[in-house]
PDB file of C-alpha atoms in Angstrom:
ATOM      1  CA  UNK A  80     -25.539  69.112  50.583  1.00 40.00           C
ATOM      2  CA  UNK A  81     -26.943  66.920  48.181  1.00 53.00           C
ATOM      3  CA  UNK A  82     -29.620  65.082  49.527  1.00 50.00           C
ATOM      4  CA  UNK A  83     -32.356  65.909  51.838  1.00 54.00           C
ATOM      5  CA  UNK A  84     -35.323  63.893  52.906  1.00 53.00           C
ATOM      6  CA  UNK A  85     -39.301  64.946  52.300  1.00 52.00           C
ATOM      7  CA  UNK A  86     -42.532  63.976  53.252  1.00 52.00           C
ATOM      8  CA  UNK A  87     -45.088  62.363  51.037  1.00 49.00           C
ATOM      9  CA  UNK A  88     -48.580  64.032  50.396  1.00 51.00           C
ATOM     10  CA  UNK A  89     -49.946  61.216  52.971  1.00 52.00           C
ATOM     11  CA  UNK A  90     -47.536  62.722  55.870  1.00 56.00           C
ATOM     12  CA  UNK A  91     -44.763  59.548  55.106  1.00 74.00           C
ATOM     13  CA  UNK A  92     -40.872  59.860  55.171  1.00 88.00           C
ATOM     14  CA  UNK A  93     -39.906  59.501  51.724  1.00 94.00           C
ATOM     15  CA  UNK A  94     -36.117  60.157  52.099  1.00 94.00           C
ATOM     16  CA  UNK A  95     -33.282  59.846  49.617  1.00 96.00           C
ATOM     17  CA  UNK A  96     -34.455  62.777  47.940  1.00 97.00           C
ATOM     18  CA  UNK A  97     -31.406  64.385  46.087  1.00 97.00           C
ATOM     19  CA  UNK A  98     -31.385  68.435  45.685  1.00 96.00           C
ATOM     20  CA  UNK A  99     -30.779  70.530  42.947  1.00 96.00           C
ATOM     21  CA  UNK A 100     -27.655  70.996  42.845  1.00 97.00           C
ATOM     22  CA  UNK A 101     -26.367  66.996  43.373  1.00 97.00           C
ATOM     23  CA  UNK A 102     -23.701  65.993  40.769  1.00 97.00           C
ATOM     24  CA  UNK A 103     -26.795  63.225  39.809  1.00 98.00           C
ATOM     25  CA  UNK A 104     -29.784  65.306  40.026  1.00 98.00           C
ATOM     26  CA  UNK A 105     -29.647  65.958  36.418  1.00 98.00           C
ATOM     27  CA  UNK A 106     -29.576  62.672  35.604  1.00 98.00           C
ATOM     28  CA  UNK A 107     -32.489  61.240  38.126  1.00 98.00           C
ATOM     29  CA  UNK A 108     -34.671  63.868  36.648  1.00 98.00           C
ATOM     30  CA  UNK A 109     -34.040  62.662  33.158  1.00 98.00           C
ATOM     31  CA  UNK A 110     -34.521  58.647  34.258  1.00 98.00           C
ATOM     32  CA  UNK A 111     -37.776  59.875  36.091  1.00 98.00           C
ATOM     33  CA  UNK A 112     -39.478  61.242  32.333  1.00 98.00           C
ATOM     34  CA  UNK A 113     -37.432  58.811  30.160  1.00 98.00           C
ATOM     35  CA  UNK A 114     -38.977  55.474  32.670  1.00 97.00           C
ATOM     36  CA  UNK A 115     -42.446  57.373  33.118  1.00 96.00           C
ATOM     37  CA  UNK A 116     -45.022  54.214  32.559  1.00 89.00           C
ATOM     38  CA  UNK A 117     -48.734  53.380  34.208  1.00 91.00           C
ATOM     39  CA  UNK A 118     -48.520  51.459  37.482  1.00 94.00           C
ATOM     40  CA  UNK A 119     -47.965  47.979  37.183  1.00 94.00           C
ATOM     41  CA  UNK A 120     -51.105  45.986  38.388  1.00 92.00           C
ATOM     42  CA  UNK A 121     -49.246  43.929  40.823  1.00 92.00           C
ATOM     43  CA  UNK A 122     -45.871  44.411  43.113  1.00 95.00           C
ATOM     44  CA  UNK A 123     -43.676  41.804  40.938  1.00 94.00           C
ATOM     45  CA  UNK A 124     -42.937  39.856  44.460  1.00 95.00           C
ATOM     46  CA  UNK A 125     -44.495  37.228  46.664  1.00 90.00           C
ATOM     47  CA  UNK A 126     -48.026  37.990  48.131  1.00 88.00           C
ATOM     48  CA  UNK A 127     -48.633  38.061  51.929  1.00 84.00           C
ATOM     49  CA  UNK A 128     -45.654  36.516  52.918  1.00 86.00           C
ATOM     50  CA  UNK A 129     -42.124  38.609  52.938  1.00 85.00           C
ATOM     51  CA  UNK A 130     -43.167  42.077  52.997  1.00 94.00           C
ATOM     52  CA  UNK A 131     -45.102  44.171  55.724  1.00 95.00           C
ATOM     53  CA  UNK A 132     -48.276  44.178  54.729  1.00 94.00           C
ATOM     54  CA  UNK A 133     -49.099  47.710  55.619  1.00 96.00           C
ATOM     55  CA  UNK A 134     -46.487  48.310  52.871  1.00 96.00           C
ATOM     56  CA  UNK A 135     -47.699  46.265  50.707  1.00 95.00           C
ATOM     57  CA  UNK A 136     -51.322  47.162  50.488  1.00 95.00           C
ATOM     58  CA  UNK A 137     -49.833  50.998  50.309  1.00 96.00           C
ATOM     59  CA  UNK A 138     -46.937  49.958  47.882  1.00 96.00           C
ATOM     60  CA  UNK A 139     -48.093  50.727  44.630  1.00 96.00           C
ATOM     61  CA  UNK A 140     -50.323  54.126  45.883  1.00 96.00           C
ATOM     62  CA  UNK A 141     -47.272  56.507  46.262  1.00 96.00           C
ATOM     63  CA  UNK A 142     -46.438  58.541  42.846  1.00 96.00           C
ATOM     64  CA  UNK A 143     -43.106  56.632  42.093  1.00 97.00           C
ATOM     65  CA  UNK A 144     -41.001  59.644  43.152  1.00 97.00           C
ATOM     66  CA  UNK A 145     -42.511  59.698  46.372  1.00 97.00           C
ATOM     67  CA  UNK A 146     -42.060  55.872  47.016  1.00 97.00           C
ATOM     68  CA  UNK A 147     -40.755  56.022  51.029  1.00 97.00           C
ATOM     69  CA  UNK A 148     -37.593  54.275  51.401  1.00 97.00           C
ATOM     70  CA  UNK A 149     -38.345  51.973  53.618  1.00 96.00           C
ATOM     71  CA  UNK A 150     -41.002  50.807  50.931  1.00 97.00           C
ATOM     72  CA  UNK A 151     -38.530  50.120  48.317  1.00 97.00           C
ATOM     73  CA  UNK A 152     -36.341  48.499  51.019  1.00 96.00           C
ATOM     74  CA  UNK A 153     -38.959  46.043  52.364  1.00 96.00           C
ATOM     75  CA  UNK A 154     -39.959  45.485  48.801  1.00 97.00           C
ATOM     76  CA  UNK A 155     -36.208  44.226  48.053  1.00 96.00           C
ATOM     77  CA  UNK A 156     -36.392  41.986  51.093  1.00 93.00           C
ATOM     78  CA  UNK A 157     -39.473  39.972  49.306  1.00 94.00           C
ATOM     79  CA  UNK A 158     -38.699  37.203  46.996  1.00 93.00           C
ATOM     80  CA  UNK A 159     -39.571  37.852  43.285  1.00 94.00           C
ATOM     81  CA  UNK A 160     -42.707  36.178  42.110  1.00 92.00           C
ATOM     82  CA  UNK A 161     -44.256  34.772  38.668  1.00 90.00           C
ATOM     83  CA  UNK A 162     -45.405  38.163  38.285  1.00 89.00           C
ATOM     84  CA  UNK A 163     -41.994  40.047  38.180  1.00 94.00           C
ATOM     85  CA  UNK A 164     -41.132  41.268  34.918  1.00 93.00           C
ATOM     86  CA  UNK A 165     -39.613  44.139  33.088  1.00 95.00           C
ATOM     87  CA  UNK A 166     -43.006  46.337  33.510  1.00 95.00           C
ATOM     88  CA  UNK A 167     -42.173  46.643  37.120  1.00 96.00           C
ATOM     89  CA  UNK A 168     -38.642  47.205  36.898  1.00 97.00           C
ATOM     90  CA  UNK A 169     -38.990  49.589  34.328  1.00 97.00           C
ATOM     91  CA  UNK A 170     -41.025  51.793  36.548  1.00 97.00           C
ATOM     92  CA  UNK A 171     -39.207  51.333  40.051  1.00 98.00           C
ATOM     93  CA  UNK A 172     -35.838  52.169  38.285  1.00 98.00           C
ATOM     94  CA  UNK A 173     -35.711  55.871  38.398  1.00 98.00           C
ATOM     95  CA  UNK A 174     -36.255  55.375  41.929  1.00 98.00           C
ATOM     96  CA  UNK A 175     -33.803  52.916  42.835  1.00 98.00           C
ATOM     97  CA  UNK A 176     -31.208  55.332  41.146  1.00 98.00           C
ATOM     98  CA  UNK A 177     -31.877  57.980  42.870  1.00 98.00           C
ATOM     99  CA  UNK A 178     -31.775  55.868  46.039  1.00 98.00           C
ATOM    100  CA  UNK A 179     -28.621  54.715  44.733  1.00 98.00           C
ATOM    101  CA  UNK A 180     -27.140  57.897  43.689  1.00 97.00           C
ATOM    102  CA  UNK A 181     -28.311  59.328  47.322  1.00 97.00           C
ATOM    103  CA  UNK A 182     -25.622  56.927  48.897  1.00 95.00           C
ATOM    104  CA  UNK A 183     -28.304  55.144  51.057  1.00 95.00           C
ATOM    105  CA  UNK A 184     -28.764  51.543  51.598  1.00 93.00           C
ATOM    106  CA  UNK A 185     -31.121  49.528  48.933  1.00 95.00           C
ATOM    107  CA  UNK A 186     -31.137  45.805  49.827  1.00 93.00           C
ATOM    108  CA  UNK A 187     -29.930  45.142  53.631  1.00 90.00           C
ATOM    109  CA  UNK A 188     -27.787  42.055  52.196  1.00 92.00           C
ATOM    110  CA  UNK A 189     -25.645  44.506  49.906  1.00 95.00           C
ATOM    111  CA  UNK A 190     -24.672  46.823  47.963  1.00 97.00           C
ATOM    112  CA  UNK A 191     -23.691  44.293  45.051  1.00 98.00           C
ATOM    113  CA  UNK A 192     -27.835  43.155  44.467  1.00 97.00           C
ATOM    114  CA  UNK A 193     -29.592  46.412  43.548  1.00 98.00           C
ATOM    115  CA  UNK A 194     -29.794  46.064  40.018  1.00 98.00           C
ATOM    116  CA  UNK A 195     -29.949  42.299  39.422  1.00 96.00           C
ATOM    117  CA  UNK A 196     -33.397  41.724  39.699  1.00 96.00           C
ATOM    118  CA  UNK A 197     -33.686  42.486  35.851  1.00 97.00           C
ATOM    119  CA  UNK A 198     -30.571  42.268  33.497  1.00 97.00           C
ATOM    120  CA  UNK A 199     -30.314  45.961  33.700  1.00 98.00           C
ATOM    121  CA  UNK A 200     -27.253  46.614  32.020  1.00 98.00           C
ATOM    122  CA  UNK A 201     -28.097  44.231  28.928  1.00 98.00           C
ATOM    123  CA  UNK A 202     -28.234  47.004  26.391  1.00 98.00           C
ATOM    124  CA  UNK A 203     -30.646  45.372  24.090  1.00 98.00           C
ATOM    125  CA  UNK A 204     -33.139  44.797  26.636  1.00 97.00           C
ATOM    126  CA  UNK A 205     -34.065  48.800  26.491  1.00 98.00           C
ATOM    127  CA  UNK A 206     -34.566  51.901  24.362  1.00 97.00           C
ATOM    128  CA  UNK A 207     -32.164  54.090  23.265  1.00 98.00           C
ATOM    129  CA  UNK A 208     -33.010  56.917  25.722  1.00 98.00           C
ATOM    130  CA  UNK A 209     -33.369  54.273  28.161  1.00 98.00           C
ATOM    131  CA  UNK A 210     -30.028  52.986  27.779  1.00 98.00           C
ATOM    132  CA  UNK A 211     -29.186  56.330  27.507  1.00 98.00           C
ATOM    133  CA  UNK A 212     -29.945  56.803  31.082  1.00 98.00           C
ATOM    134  CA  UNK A 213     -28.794  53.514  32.877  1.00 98.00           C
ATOM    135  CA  UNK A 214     -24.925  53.246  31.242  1.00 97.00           C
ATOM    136  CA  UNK A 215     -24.742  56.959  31.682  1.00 98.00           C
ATOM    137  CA  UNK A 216     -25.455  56.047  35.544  1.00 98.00           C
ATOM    138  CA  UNK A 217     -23.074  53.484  35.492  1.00 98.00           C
ATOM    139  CA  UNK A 218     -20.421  56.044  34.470  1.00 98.00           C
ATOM    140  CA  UNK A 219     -20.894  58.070  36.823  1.00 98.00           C
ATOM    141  CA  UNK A 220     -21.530  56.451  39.978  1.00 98.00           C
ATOM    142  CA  UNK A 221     -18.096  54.174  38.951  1.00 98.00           C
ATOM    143  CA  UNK A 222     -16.624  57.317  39.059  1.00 97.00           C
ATOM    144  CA  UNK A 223     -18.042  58.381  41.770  1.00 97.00           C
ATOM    145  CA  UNK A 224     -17.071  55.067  43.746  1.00 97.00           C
ATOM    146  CA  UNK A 225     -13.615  55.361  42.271  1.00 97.00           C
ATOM    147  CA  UNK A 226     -12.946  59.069  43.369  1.00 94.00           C
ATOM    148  CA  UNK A 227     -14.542  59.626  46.728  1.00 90.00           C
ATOM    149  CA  UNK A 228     -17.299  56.748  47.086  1.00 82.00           C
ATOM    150  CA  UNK A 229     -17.467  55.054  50.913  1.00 87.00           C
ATOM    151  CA  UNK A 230     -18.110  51.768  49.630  1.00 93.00           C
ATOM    152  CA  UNK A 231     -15.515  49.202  48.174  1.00 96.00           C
ATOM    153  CA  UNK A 232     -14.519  49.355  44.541  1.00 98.00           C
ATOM    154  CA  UNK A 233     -14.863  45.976  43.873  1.00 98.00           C
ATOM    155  CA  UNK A 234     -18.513  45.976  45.434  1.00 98.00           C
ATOM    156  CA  UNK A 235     -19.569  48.611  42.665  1.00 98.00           C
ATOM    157  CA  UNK A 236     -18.202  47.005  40.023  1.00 98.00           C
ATOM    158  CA  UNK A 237     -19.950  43.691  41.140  1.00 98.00           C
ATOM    159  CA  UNK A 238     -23.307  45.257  41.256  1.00 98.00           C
ATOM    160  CA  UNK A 239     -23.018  46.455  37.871  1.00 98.00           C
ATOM    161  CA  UNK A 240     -21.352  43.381  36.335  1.00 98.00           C
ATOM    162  CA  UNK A 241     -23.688  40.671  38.122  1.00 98.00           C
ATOM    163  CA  UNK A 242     -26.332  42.959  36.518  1.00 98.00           C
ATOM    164  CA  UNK A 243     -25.291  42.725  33.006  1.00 97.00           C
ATOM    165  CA  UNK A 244     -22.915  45.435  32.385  1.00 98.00           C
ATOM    166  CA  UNK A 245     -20.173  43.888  30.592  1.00 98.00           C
ATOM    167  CA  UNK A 246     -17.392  43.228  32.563  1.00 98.00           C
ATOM    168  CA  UNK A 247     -14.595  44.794  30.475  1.00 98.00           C
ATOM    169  CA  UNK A 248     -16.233  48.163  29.899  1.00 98.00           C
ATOM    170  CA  UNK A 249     -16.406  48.571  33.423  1.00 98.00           C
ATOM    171  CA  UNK A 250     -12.656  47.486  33.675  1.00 98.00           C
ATOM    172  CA  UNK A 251     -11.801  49.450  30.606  1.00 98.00           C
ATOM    173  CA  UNK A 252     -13.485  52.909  32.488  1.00 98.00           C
ATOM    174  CA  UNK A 253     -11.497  51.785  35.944  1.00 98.00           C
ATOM    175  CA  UNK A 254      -8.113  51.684  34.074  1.00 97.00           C
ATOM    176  CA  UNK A 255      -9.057  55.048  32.385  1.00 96.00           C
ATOM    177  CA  UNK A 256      -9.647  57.126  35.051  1.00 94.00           C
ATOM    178  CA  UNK A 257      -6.911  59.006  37.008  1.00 96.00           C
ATOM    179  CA  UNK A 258      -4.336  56.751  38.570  1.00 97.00           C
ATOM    180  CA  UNK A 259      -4.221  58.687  42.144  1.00 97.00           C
ATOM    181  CA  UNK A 260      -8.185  58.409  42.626  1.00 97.00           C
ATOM    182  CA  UNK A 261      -7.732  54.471  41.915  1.00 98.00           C
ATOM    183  CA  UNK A 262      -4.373  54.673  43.720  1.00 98.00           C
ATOM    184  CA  UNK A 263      -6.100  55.930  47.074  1.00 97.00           C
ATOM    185  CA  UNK A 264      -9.277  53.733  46.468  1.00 97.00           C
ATOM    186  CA  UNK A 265      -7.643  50.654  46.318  1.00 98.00           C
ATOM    187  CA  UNK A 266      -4.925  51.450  48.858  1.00 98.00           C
ATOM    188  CA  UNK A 267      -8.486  52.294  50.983  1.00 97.00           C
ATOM    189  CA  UNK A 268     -10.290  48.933  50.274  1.00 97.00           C
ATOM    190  CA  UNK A 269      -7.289  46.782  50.106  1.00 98.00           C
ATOM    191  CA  UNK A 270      -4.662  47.935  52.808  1.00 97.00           C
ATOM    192  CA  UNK A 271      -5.948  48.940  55.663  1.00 94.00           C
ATOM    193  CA  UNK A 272      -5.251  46.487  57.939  1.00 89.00           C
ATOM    194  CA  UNK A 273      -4.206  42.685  56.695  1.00 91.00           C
ATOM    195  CA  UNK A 274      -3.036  43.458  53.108  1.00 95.00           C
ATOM    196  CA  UNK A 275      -5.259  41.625  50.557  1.00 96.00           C
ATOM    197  CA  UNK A 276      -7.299  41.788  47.270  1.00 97.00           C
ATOM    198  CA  UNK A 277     -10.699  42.730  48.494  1.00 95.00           C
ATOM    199  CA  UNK A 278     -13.806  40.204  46.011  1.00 97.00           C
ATOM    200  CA  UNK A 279     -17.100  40.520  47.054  1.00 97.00           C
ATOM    201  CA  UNK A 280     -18.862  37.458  47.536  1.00 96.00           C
ATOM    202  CA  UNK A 281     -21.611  38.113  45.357  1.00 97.00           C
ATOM    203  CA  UNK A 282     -19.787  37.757  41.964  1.00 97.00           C
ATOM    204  CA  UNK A 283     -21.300  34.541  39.957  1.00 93.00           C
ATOM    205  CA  UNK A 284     -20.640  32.661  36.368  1.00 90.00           C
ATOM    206  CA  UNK A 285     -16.950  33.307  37.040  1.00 92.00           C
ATOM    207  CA  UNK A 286     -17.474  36.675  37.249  1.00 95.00           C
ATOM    208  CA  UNK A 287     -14.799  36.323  40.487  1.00 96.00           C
ATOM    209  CA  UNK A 288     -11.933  35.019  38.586  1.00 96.00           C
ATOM    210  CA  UNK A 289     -12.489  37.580  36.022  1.00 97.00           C
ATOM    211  CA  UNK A 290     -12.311  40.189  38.290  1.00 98.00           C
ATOM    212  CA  UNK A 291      -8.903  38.700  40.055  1.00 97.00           C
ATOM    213  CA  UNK A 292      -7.293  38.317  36.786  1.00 97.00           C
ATOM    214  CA  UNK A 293      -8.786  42.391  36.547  1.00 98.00           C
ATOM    215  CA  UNK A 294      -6.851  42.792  40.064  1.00 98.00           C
ATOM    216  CA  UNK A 295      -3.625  40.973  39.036  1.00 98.00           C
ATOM    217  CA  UNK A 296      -3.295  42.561  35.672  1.00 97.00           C
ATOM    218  CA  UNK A 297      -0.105  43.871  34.078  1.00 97.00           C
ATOM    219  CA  UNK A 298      -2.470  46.575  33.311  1.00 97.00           C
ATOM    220  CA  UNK A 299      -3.222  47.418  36.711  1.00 98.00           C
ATOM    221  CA  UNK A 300       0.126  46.852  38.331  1.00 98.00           C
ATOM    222  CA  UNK A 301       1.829  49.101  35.941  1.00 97.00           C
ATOM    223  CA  UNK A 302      -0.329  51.940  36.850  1.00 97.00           C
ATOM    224  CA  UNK A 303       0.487  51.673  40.034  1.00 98.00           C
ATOM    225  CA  UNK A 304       4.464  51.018  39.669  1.00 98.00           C
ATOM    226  CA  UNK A 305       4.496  53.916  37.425  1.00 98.00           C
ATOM    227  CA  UNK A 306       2.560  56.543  39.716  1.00 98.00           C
ATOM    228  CA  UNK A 307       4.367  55.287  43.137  1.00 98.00           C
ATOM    229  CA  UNK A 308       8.177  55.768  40.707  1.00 97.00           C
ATOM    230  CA  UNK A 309       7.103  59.306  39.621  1.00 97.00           C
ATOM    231  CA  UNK A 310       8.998  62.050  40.585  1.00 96.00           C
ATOM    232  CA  UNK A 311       6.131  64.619  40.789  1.00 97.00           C
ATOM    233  CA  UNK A 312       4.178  61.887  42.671  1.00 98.00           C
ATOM    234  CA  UNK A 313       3.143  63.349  46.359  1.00 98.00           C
ATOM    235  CA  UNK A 314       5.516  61.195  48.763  1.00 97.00           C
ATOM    236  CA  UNK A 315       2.325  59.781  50.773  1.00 98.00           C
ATOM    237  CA  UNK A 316       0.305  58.909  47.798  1.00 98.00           C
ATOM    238  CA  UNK A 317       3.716  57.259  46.019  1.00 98.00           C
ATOM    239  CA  UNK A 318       3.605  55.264  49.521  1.00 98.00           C
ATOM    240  CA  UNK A 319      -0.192  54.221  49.272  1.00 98.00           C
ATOM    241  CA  UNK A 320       0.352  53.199  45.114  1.00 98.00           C
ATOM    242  CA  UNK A 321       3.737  51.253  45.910  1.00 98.00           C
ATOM    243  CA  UNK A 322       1.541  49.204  48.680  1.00 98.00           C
ATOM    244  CA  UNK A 323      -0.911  48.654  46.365  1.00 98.00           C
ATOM    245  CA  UNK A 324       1.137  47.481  43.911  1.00 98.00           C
ATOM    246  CA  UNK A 325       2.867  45.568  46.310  1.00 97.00           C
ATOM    247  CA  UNK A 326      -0.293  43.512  46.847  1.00 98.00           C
ATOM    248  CA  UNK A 327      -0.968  43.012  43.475  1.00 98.00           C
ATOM    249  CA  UNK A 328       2.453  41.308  43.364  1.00 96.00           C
ATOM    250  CA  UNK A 329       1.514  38.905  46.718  1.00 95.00           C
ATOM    251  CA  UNK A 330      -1.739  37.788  44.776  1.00 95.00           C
ATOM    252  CA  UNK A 331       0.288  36.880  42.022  1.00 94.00           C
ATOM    253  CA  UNK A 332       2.734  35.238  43.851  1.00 88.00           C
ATOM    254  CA  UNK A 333      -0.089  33.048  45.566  1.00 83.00           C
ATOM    255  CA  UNK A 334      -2.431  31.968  43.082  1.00 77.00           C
ATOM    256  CA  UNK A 335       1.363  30.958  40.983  1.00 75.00           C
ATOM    257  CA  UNK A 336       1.644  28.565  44.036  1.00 71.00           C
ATOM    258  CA  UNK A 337       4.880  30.810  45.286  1.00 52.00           C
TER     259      UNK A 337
END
């Protein structure tokens, strides 16, 4: 339940629809009046060259919460032109988060890119309500990805930090949160298989060492010591925390130069 896919007023698959009762539909319905704007006059990305130009021509025609998927896909495929700007971001954003919140794919290259295009999490860039809306997303699909989300922790928090979200909020909210959700996601993402900090690839400005010094943190390790030494921790989840913590240790050990 959750999401369901529709069928625009010209017959096209729109999909990534979310229902009533998804923990985000609240929110996408808010981001949808709070974003409402005019059409832009032009796509924001290069002209007869990346995207399909059936798409293209059609790109723009769609009411914004009808925009098919595969539109908003092929349109994140094209490279951004002289013409991209705020205007267009503004109004394709309640869309991309409720593609987002749907849990399907944005841009085929990752997760980590769907919100860079624009410095979307650089408060002073937007309203109040506005801002209202995007760190109130970032809260909750964190959560989400922290609790029960398929993809890897350290992906989400890359896709919110390479957009401008400032890195230590979204490492303060981590450390907040319960320590058996992070416990299980990070056992999940980090030791299944070869044993090893999981950093995405697309982390830039440093933004890689700050997350490894995130992932190596006293902070961190503690949380994990502490729940895997608890008496009233479940046996297999004291297992999964004391493995985590046990790689938290190796990656210490290595970047030491022991």
């Amino acid at each position: 339940m959750g999401r369901r896919d529709l069928k625009s007023k010209s017959g096209k698959q729109v999909k990534a629809k979310l229902s009533a009762d998804h923990e985000f539909a609240e929110l996408i319905a808010e981001a949808y009046r709070v974003f409402a704007a005019p059409k832009p006059a032009e796509t924001g990305v290069c002209k007869g060259c990346c995207m399909d130009p059936a798409i293209e021509a059609d790109f723009l025609v769609p009411d914004i919460a009808a925009l098919p998927l595969h539109y908003l896909q092929d349109w994140y495929f094209a490279a951004v032109s002289d013409a991209f700007g705020q205007p267009i971001w503004r109004y394709l954003l309640p869309r991309v988060l409720e593609v987002l919140a749907s849990g399907e794919e944005l841009a085929y290259v990752g997760l980590e890119v769907s919100l860079n295009r624009f410095p979307t999490g650089d408060a002073a860039r937007w309203k109040s309500e506005e801002w209202g809306v995007l760190d109130r997303f970032r809260h909750m699909y964190l959560d989400r990805a922290v609790r029960h989300g398929e993809d890897c922790l350290d992906d989400v928090l890359c896709m919110f930090g390479i957009a401008g979200w400032p890195l230590a909020d979204l490492f303060a909210q981590v450390l907040d949160g319960p320590a058996d959700a992070l416990a299980e996601r990070l056992w999940r993402d980090w030791c299944i298989g070869r044993p090893s900090i999981w950093i995405s690839a697309f982390w830039d400005n440093g933004g890689n060492s700050d997350v490894f010094a995130f992932y190596t943190s006293p902070e961190l390790y503690r949380r994990m010591a502490d729940l895997a030494l608890d008496e009233q921790t479940p046996p297999e989840l004291a297992e999964k925390a004391l493995a985590v913590a046990g790689v938290i240790e190796q990656a210490v050990a290595w970047d030491a130069g022991g």
